[in-house]
mmCIF file with all atom_site columns, C-alpha atoms in Angstrom:
data_model
loop_
_atom_site.group_PDB
_atom_site.id
_atom_site.type_symbol
_atom_site.label_atom_id
_atom_site.label_alt_id
_atom_site.label_comp_id
_atom_site.label_asym_id
_atom_site.label_entity_id
_atom_site.label_seq_id
_atom_site.pdbx_PDB_ins_code
_atom_site.Cartn_x
_atom_site.Cartn_y
_atom_site.Cartn_z
_atom_site.occupancy
_atom_site.B_iso_or_equiv
_atom_site.pdbx_formal_charge
_atom_site.auth_seq_id
_atom_site.auth_comp_id
_atom_site.auth_asym_id
_atom_site.auth_atom_id
_atom_site.pdbx_PDB_model_num
ATOM 1   C CA . MET S 1 1   ? -0.049  -0.065  -0.092  1.00 42.00 ? 152 MET S CA 1
ATOM 2   C CA . ARG S 1 2   ? 2.706   2.240   0.831   1.00 46.00 ? 153 ARG S CA 1
ATOM 3   C CA . ARG S 1 3   ? 4.269   1.761   -2.555  1.00 48.00 ? 154 ARG S CA 1
ATOM 4   C CA . GLN S 1 4   ? 1.118   2.684   -4.388  1.00 46.00 ? 155 GLN S CA 1
ATOM 5   C CA . ARG S 1 5   ? 0.682   6.288   -1.802  1.00 42.00 ? 156 ARG S CA 1
ATOM 6   C CA . ARG S 1 6   ? 4.058   6.491   -3.548  1.00 46.00 ? 157 ARG S CA 1
ATOM 7   C CA . LEU S 1 7   ? 3.369   6.468   -7.066  1.00 48.00 ? 158 LEU S CA 1
ATOM 8   C CA . LEU S 1 8   ? 0.879   8.507   -6.886  1.00 45.00 ? 159 LEU S CA 1
ATOM 9   C CA . PHE S 1 9   ? 2.853   11.648  -5.690  1.00 47.00 ? 160 PHE S CA 1
ATOM 10  C CA . LEU S 1 10  ? 4.447   11.505  -8.833  1.00 50.00 ? 161 LEU S CA 1
ATOM 11  C CA . PRO S 1 11  ? 2.215   12.796  -11.043 1.00 52.00 ? 162 PRO S CA 1
ATOM 12  C CA . LEU S 1 12  ? 1.505   15.881  -8.805  1.00 42.00 ? 163 LEU S CA 1
ATOM 13  C CA . ALA S 1 13  ? 5.584   16.112  -8.545  1.00 49.00 ? 164 ALA S CA 1
ATOM 14  C CA . LEU S 1 14  ? 5.410   16.055  -12.028 1.00 50.00 ? 165 LEU S CA 1
ATOM 15  C CA . ILE S 1 15  ? 3.170   18.985  -12.363 1.00 48.00 ? 166 ILE S CA 1
ATOM 16  C CA . LEU S 1 16  ? 4.986   20.890  -10.529 1.00 46.00 ? 167 LEU S CA 1
ATOM 17  C CA . VAL S 1 17  ? 8.069   20.206  -12.906 1.00 49.00 ? 168 VAL S CA 1
ATOM 18  C CA . ALA S 1 18  ? 6.325   21.371  -15.811 1.00 50.00 ? 169 ALA S CA 1
ATOM 19  C CA . VAL S 1 19  ? 4.733   24.897  -14.133 1.00 47.00 ? 170 VAL S CA 1
ATOM 20  C CA . GLY S 1 20  ? 8.624   25.591  -13.289 1.00 52.00 ? 171 GLY S CA 1
ATOM 21  C CA . SER S 1 21  ? 8.027   25.031  -9.796  1.00 48.00 ? 172 SER S CA 1
ATOM 22  C CA . VAL S 1 22  ? 11.585  23.121  -9.311  1.00 49.00 ? 173 VAL S CA 1
ATOM 23  C CA . HIS S 1 23  ? 13.946  25.874  -9.791  1.00 42.00 ? 174 HIS S CA 1
ATOM 24  C CA . GLY S 1 24  ? 16.471  25.158  -12.469 1.00 42.00 ? 175 GLY S CA 1
ATOM 25  C CA . GLN S 1 25  ? 15.843  21.633  -12.002 1.00 59.00 ? 176 GLN S CA 1
ATOM 26  C CA . ASP S 1 26  ? 16.077  19.390  -15.039 1.00 84.00 ? 177 ASP S CA 1
ATOM 27  C CA . ILE S 1 27  ? 13.049  17.408  -15.504 1.00 86.00 ? 178 ILE S CA 1
ATOM 28  C CA . ASP S 1 28  ? 15.240  14.020  -15.862 1.00 89.00 ? 179 ASP S CA 1
ATOM 29  C CA . ASP S 1 29  ? 17.253  14.663  -12.877 1.00 90.00 ? 180 ASP S CA 1
ATOM 30  C CA . PHE S 1 30  ? 14.326  15.848  -10.647 1.00 89.00 ? 181 PHE S CA 1
ATOM 31  C CA . VAL S 1 31  ? 12.238  12.272  -11.796 1.00 90.00 ? 182 VAL S CA 1
ATOM 32  C CA . LYS S 1 32  ? 16.023  10.137  -11.225 1.00 92.00 ? 183 LYS S CA 1
ATOM 33  C CA . SER S 1 33  ? 16.435  11.490  -7.778  1.00 91.00 ? 184 SER S CA 1
ATOM 34  C CA . TRP S 1 34  ? 12.354  11.073  -7.067  1.00 90.00 ? 185 TRP S CA 1
ATOM 35  C CA . MET S 1 35  ? 12.783  7.474   -8.098  1.00 92.00 ? 186 MET S CA 1
ATOM 36  C CA . GLU S 1 36  ? 16.383  6.714   -5.913  1.00 94.00 ? 187 GLU S CA 1
ATOM 37  C CA . GLN S 1 37  ? 14.853  8.593   -3.040  1.00 93.00 ? 188 GLN S CA 1
ATOM 38  C CA . GLN S 1 38  ? 11.631  6.234   -3.183  1.00 91.00 ? 189 GLN S CA 1
ATOM 39  C CA . HIS S 1 39  ? 12.839  3.419   -4.232  1.00 93.00 ? 190 HIS S CA 1
ATOM 40  C CA . VAL S 1 40  ? 10.824  2.909   -7.365  1.00 92.00 ? 191 VAL S CA 1
ATOM 41  C CA . PRO S 1 41  ? 12.201  0.976   -10.098 1.00 94.00 ? 192 PRO S CA 1
ATOM 42  C CA . ALA S 1 42  ? 10.638  2.496   -12.972 1.00 94.00 ? 193 ALA S CA 1
ATOM 43  C CA . VAL S 1 43  ? 7.795   5.460   -13.974 1.00 92.00 ? 194 VAL S CA 1
ATOM 44  C CA . ALA S 1 44  ? 6.912   6.428   -17.965 1.00 92.00 ? 195 ALA S CA 1
ATOM 45  C CA . ILE S 1 45  ? 6.113   9.925   -17.643 1.00 89.00 ? 196 ILE S CA 1
ATOM 46  C CA . ALA S 1 46  ? 4.571   12.245  -20.532 1.00 87.00 ? 197 ALA S CA 1
ATOM 47  C CA . VAL S 1 47  ? 5.013   16.406  -19.870 1.00 84.00 ? 198 VAL S CA 1
ATOM 48  C CA . VAL S 1 48  ? 2.159   18.253  -21.394 1.00 83.00 ? 199 VAL S CA 1
ATOM 49  C CA . LYS S 1 49  ? 1.835   21.927  -22.109 1.00 82.00 ? 200 LYS S CA 1
ATOM 50  C CA . ASP S 1 50  ? -0.957  23.721  -23.948 1.00 86.00 ? 201 ASP S CA 1
ATOM 51  C CA . GLY S 1 51  ? -1.598  20.616  -24.980 1.00 86.00 ? 202 GLY S CA 1
ATOM 52  C CA . ALA S 1 52  ? 1.162   20.245  -26.863 1.00 87.00 ? 203 ALA S CA 1
ATOM 53  C CA . LEU S 1 53  ? 3.975   17.111  -25.592 1.00 88.00 ? 204 LEU S CA 1
ATOM 54  C CA . ILE S 1 54  ? 6.916   18.263  -24.683 1.00 86.00 ? 205 ILE S CA 1
ATOM 55  C CA . LYS S 1 55  ? 8.474   15.822  -23.017 1.00 87.00 ? 206 LYS S CA 1
ATOM 56  C CA . ALA S 1 56  ? 7.865   11.659  -23.338 1.00 90.00 ? 207 ALA S CA 1
ATOM 57  C CA . GLU S 1 57  ? 10.226  9.132   -21.496 1.00 92.00 ? 208 GLU S CA 1
ATOM 58  C CA . GLY S 1 58  ? 10.673  5.733   -19.377 1.00 94.00 ? 209 GLY S CA 1
ATOM 59  C CA . TYR S 1 59  ? 12.732  5.332   -16.476 1.00 95.00 ? 210 TYR S CA 1
ATOM 60  C CA . GLY S 1 60  ? 14.216  2.832   -14.573 1.00 96.00 ? 211 GLY S CA 1
ATOM 61  C CA . LEU S 1 61  ? 13.728  -0.552  -15.324 1.00 95.00 ? 212 LEU S CA 1
ATOM 62  C CA . ALA S 1 62  ? 10.023  -1.368  -16.383 1.00 93.00 ? 213 ALA S CA 1
ATOM 63  C CA . ASP S 1 63  ? 11.483  -5.930  -15.230 1.00 92.00 ? 214 ASP S CA 1
ATOM 64  C CA . VAL S 1 64  ? 13.720  -5.549  -12.846 1.00 94.00 ? 215 VAL S CA 1
ATOM 65  C CA . GLU S 1 65  ? 14.962  -9.973  -12.819 1.00 95.00 ? 216 GLU S CA 1
ATOM 66  C CA . ASN S 1 66  ? 15.406  -9.446  -16.891 1.00 96.00 ? 217 ASN S CA 1
ATOM 67  C CA . ARG S 1 67  ? 16.708  -5.887  -17.230 1.00 96.00 ? 218 ARG S CA 1
ATOM 68  C CA . VAL S 1 68  ? 13.961  -4.555  -19.332 1.00 95.00 ? 219 VAL S CA 1
ATOM 69  C CA . PRO S 1 69  ? 14.443  -0.485  -19.657 1.00 97.00 ? 220 PRO S CA 1
ATOM 70  C CA . ALA S 1 70  ? 10.941  1.510   -18.821 1.00 96.00 ? 221 ALA S CA 1
ATOM 71  C CA . ARG S 1 71  ? 9.516   3.153   -21.972 1.00 95.00 ? 222 ARG S CA 1
ATOM 72  C CA . PRO S 1 72  ? 7.575   5.640   -22.592 1.00 93.00 ? 223 PRO S CA 1
ATOM 73  C CA . ASP S 1 73  ? 5.128   3.566   -23.560 1.00 92.00 ? 224 ASP S CA 1
ATOM 74  C CA . THR S 1 74  ? 5.329   0.148   -20.894 1.00 93.00 ? 225 THR S CA 1
ATOM 75  C CA . VAL S 1 75  ? 2.613   -0.637  -20.006 1.00 88.00 ? 226 VAL S CA 1
ATOM 76  C CA . PHE S 1 76  ? 2.750   -1.925  -15.739 1.00 85.00 ? 227 PHE S CA 1
ATOM 77  C CA . LYS S 1 77  ? 0.375   -4.022  -13.482 1.00 80.00 ? 228 LYS S CA 1
ATOM 78  C CA . ILE S 1 78  ? -1.611  -1.646  -11.257 1.00 77.00 ? 229 ILE S CA 1
ATOM 79  C CA . GLY S 1 79  ? -3.870  -3.990  -9.972  1.00 77.00 ? 230 GLY S CA 1
ATOM 80  C CA . SER S 1 80  ? -7.029  -2.483  -9.135  1.00 82.00 ? 231 SER S CA 1
ATOM 81  C CA . LEU S 1 81  ? -5.412  1.013   -8.050  1.00 82.00 ? 232 LEU S CA 1
ATOM 82  C CA . SER S 1 82  ? -7.179  2.773   -11.592 1.00 84.00 ? 233 SER S CA 1
ATOM 83  C CA . LYS S 1 83  ? -10.775 1.487   -11.272 1.00 88.00 ? 234 LYS S CA 1
ATOM 84  C CA . GLN S 1 84  ? -11.415 4.657   -8.735  1.00 90.00 ? 235 GLN S CA 1
ATOM 85  C CA . PHE S 1 85  ? -10.221 6.755   -11.565 1.00 88.00 ? 236 PHE S CA 1
ATOM 86  C CA . ILE S 1 86  ? -11.916 5.015   -14.006 1.00 90.00 ? 237 ILE S CA 1
ATOM 87  C CA . ALA S 1 87  ? -14.812 5.241   -12.552 1.00 93.00 ? 238 ALA S CA 1
ATOM 88  C CA . ALA S 1 88  ? -14.691 8.953   -11.616 1.00 94.00 ? 239 ALA S CA 1
ATOM 89  C CA . GLY S 1 89  ? -14.413 9.432   -15.152 1.00 93.00 ? 240 GLY S CA 1
ATOM 90  C CA . ILE S 1 90  ? -17.602 7.370   -16.146 1.00 95.00 ? 241 ILE S CA 1
ATOM 91  C CA . MET S 1 91  ? -19.689 9.402   -12.852 1.00 96.00 ? 242 MET S CA 1
ATOM 92  C CA . LEU S 1 92  ? -18.273 13.089  -14.854 1.00 96.00 ? 243 LEU S CA 1
ATOM 93  C CA . LEU S 1 93  ? -19.526 11.449  -18.030 1.00 95.00 ? 244 LEU S CA 1
ATOM 94  C CA . VAL S 1 94  ? -22.951 10.767  -16.173 1.00 96.00 ? 245 VAL S CA 1
ATOM 95  C CA . GLN S 1 95  ? -22.950 14.153  -14.612 1.00 97.00 ? 246 GLN S CA 1
ATOM 96  C CA . ASP S 1 96  ? -22.746 16.009  -18.063 1.00 96.00 ? 247 ASP S CA 1
ATOM 97  C CA . GLY S 1 97  ? -25.535 13.751  -19.672 1.00 96.00 ? 248 GLY S CA 1
ATOM 98  C CA . ARG S 1 98  ? -22.988 12.399  -21.859 1.00 95.00 ? 249 ARG S CA 1
ATOM 99  C CA . ILE S 1 99  ? -24.319 8.686   -21.070 1.00 96.00 ? 250 ILE S CA 1
ATOM 100 C CA . GLY S 1 100 ? -26.939 6.995   -18.366 1.00 97.00 ? 251 GLY S CA 1
ATOM 101 C CA . LEU S 1 101 ? -26.006 4.361   -14.985 1.00 97.00 ? 252 LEU S CA 1
ATOM 102 C CA . LYS S 1 102 ? -28.770 2.176   -17.126 1.00 97.00 ? 253 LYS S CA 1
ATOM 103 C CA . ASP S 1 103 ? -27.280 2.509   -20.621 1.00 97.00 ? 254 ASP S CA 1
ATOM 104 C CA . LYS S 1 104 ? -26.615 -0.955  -21.747 1.00 96.00 ? 255 LYS S CA 1
ATOM 105 C CA . ALA S 1 105 ? -23.114 -1.488  -21.763 1.00 94.00 ? 256 ALA S CA 1
ATOM 106 C CA . ALA S 1 106 ? -23.052 -3.072  -25.475 1.00 94.00 ? 257 ALA S CA 1
ATOM 107 C CA . THR S 1 107 ? -24.270 0.301   -26.678 1.00 93.00 ? 258 THR S CA 1
ATOM 108 C CA . TYR S 1 108 ? -20.313 1.635   -26.138 1.00 92.00 ? 259 TYR S CA 1
ATOM 109 C CA . ILE S 1 109 ? -18.557 -1.905  -26.893 1.00 91.00 ? 260 ILE S CA 1
ATOM 110 C CA . PRO S 1 110 ? -19.055 -2.576  -30.565 1.00 91.00 ? 261 PRO S CA 1
ATOM 111 C CA . GLY S 1 111 ? -19.048 -6.337  -31.498 1.00 93.00 ? 262 GLY S CA 1
ATOM 112 C CA . ALA S 1 112 ? -19.860 -7.230  -27.897 1.00 93.00 ? 263 ALA S CA 1
ATOM 113 C CA . PRO S 1 113 ? -21.489 -10.931 -27.837 1.00 95.00 ? 264 PRO S CA 1
ATOM 114 C CA . PRO S 1 114 ? -25.326 -11.729 -27.152 1.00 94.00 ? 265 PRO S CA 1
ATOM 115 C CA . ALA S 1 115 ? -25.453 -12.420 -23.691 1.00 94.00 ? 266 ALA S CA 1
ATOM 116 C CA . TRP S 1 116 ? -23.424 -8.723  -22.461 1.00 94.00 ? 267 TRP S CA 1
ATOM 117 C CA . ASN S 1 117 ? -26.965 -7.307  -23.755 1.00 94.00 ? 268 ASN S CA 1
ATOM 118 C CA . GLU S 1 118 ? -28.279 -6.374  -19.906 1.00 95.00 ? 269 GLU S CA 1
ATOM 119 C CA . ILE S 1 119 ? -25.015 -5.617  -18.821 1.00 96.00 ? 270 ILE S CA 1
ATOM 120 C CA . THR S 1 120 ? -25.546 -2.003  -17.489 1.00 97.00 ? 271 THR S CA 1
ATOM 121 C CA . ILE S 1 121 ? -23.111 1.325   -16.893 1.00 96.00 ? 272 ILE S CA 1
ATOM 122 C CA . ARG S 1 122 ? -24.768 0.295   -13.181 1.00 96.00 ? 273 ARG S CA 1
ATOM 123 C CA . HIS S 1 123 ? -23.806 -3.079  -13.378 1.00 96.00 ? 274 HIS S CA 1
ATOM 124 C CA . LEU S 1 124 ? -19.946 -2.179  -13.980 1.00 93.00 ? 275 LEU S CA 1
ATOM 125 C CA . LEU S 1 125 ? -19.085 0.548   -11.650 1.00 94.00 ? 276 LEU S CA 1
ATOM 126 C CA . THR S 1 126 ? -21.234 -1.579  -9.287  1.00 93.00 ? 277 THR S CA 1
ATOM 127 C CA . HIS S 1 127 ? -20.011 -5.458  -10.027 1.00 90.00 ? 278 HIS S CA 1
ATOM 128 C CA . THR S 1 128 ? -22.330 -7.114  -9.995  1.00 90.00 ? 279 THR S CA 1
#
């Protein structure tokens, strides 16, 4: 759990870098230093300013045992950590009226099998 909390702080730290709050410190140096302090084996970042990608980089080893370096497109196994963010994003769409909790999930999944026809967005959010 402690490692998951550490990973959550990185986006805030990178936002501070992107807006220049880390006085004169290069992004690469900042990320490498943070990783060393927190004992994080790998990170992939993207820095976006005014809608333009400024930097995309992988740091450290995505697979320590096999010495595979992290890349900007590395997919990290984060377990169930993303569920709360996906649910919040879906609820924002519901709030904006773009989707409904009673909508059939198959409406948004092209080629969904017929067995999925009765599954709603609410079912997905509540794991029922």
